[in-house]
Amino acid sequence: MTEWSSIFVVVLQGAPEDAEELELVDLALELGHFTRKPVVVDLYDVGFFTAELLCALLRPARQGWDLPWLVGPLSATTRHRLEITGTVGAFSVFDSLPEAEIYARNL
């Protein structure tokens, strides 16, 4: 996790899927929410995008919070998972962290 001037960044790697890893994702998203900055999840190094990870990324909406923004470029499997579940339109997706930062500054 890192905090940029306009965004809170959560960097994920590999394929977070076990309970401990997903709990850390939940905690990072919660911490980001309380910064009052857009939470951006960097998925560049996520090799396999699991259903459990998707659920973790959707969880903030169940608490009435904004969904995190996603940054890639997204792998083909990640984009496919988002498309087949119909959730691709629920997230703001950016090609890079600087692109997300610029967008956040202009809000």
GROMACS .gro file of C-alpha atoms in nm:
model
  107
    1MET     CA    1   0.000   0.000   0.000
    2THR     CA    2   0.112   0.352  -0.075
    3GLU     CA    3  -0.054   0.686  -0.054
    4TRP     CA    4  -0.012   0.920  -0.346
    5SER     CA    5  -0.122   1.284  -0.335
    6SER     CA    6  -0.469   1.209  -0.474
    7ILE     CA    7  -0.511   0.829  -0.450
    8PHE     CA    8  -0.455   0.539  -0.211
    9VAL     CA    9  -0.284   0.251  -0.392
   10VAL     CA   10  -0.311  -0.119  -0.309
   11VAL     CA   11  -0.069  -0.332  -0.511
   12LEU     CA   12  -0.158  -0.699  -0.555
   13GLN     CA   13   0.067  -0.973  -0.689
   14GLY     CA   14   0.024  -1.334  -0.789
   15ALA     CA   15  -0.323  -1.476  -0.731
   16PRO     CA   16  -0.457  -1.373  -0.389
   17GLU     CA   17  -0.700  -1.650  -0.304
   18ASP     CA   18  -0.647  -1.796   0.042
   19ALA     CA   19  -0.836  -1.657   0.340
   20GLU     CA   20  -0.538  -1.475   0.491
   21GLU     CA   21  -0.445  -1.301   0.166
   22LEU     CA   22  -0.805  -1.199   0.101
   23GLU     CA   23  -0.839  -1.067   0.455
   24LEU     CA   24  -0.535  -0.846   0.389
   25VAL     CA   25  -0.702  -0.720   0.070
   26ASP     CA   26  -1.016  -0.637   0.272
   27LEU     CA   27  -0.810  -0.454   0.535
   28ALA     CA   28  -0.619  -0.258   0.272
   29LEU     CA   29  -0.943  -0.151   0.100
   30GLU     CA   30  -1.089  -0.048   0.435
   31LEU     CA   31  -0.779   0.152   0.526
   32GLY     CA   32  -0.790   0.319   0.186
   33HIS     CA   33  -1.155   0.411   0.234
   34PHE     CA   34  -1.073   0.599   0.553
   35THR     CA   35  -0.813   0.815   0.374
   36ARG     CA   36  -1.106   0.968   0.183
   37LYS     CA   37  -0.907   0.930  -0.138
   38PRO     CA   38  -1.004   0.707  -0.428
   39VAL     CA   39  -0.875   0.356  -0.363
   40VAL     CA   40  -0.683   0.218  -0.659
   41VAL     CA   41  -0.597  -0.152  -0.686
   42ASP     CA   42  -0.296  -0.223  -0.905
   43LEU     CA   43  -0.358  -0.557  -1.076
   44TYR     CA   44  -0.060  -0.543  -1.312
   45ASP     CA   45   0.116  -0.838  -1.141
   46VAL     CA   46  -0.196  -1.048  -1.075
   47GLY     CA   47  -0.150  -1.361  -1.278
   48PHE     CA   48  -0.486  -1.527  -1.221
   49PHE     CA   49  -0.789  -1.326  -1.118
   50THR     CA   50  -0.994  -1.552  -0.891
   51ALA     CA   51  -1.364  -1.533  -0.811
   52GLU     CA   52  -1.265  -1.481  -0.447
   53LEU     CA   53  -1.058  -1.177  -0.540
   54LEU     CA   54  -1.347  -1.036  -0.741
   55CYS     CA   55  -1.574  -1.077  -0.438
   56ALA     CA   56  -1.319  -0.895  -0.221
   57LEU     CA   57  -1.306  -0.606  -0.469
   58LEU     CA   58  -1.687  -0.584  -0.476
   59ARG     CA   59  -1.721  -0.599  -0.097
   60PRO     CA   60  -1.682  -0.223  -0.036
   61ALA     CA   61  -2.008  -0.160  -0.224
   62ARG     CA   62  -2.190  -0.380   0.029
   63GLN     CA   63  -2.072  -0.139   0.298
   64GLY     CA   64  -2.196   0.163   0.104
   65TRP     CA   65  -1.845   0.263  -0.007
   66ASP     CA   66  -1.717   0.337  -0.354
   67LEU     CA   67  -1.567   0.048  -0.545
   68PRO     CA   68  -1.192   0.063  -0.590
   69TRP     CA   69  -1.052   0.173  -0.921
   70LEU     CA   70  -0.856  -0.094  -1.107
   71VAL     CA   71  -0.521  -0.034  -1.274
   72GLY     CA   72  -0.340  -0.255  -1.521
   73PRO     CA   73  -0.287  -0.307  -1.791
   74LEU     CA   74  -0.520  -0.590  -1.700
   75SER     CA   75  -0.424  -0.942  -1.802
   76ALA     CA   76  -0.647  -1.125  -2.046
   77THR     CA   77  -0.775  -1.354  -1.767
   78THR     CA   78  -0.856  -1.059  -1.542
   79ARG     CA   79  -1.045  -0.876  -1.816
   80HIS     CA   80  -1.225  -1.199  -1.911
   81ARG     CA   81  -1.335  -1.261  -1.550
   82LEU     CA   82  -1.474  -0.907  -1.529
   83GLU     CA   83  -1.654  -0.943  -1.862
   84ILE     CA   84  -1.812  -1.284  -1.799
   85THR     CA   85  -1.937  -1.177  -1.456
   86GLY     CA   86  -2.081  -0.853  -1.593
   87THR     CA   87  -1.881  -0.646  -1.346
   88VAL     CA   88  -1.641  -0.475  -1.587
   89GLY     CA   89  -1.870  -0.170  -1.604
   90ALA     CA   90  -1.890  -0.143  -1.225
   91PHE     CA   91  -1.523  -0.049  -1.194
   92SER     CA   92  -1.326   0.247  -1.324
   93VAL     CA   93  -1.031   0.091  -1.507
   94PHE     CA   94  -0.708   0.271  -1.593
   95ASP     CA   95  -0.400   0.161  -1.785
   96SER     CA   96  -0.154   0.306  -1.532
   97LEU     CA   97  -0.124   0.455  -1.186
   98PRO     CA   98  -0.027   0.799  -1.323
   99GLU     CA   99  -0.343   0.795  -1.538
  100ALA     CA  100  -0.557   0.721  -1.229
  101GLU     CA  101  -0.375   0.993  -1.032
  102ILE     CA  102  -0.443   1.253  -1.303
  103TYR     CA  103  -0.810   1.152  -1.314
  104ALA     CA  104  -0.838   1.181  -0.935
  105ARG     CA  105  -0.686   1.529  -0.937
  106ASN     CA  106  -0.953   1.642  -1.182
  107LEU     CA  107  -1.248   1.522  -0.972
   0.00000   0.00000   0.00000
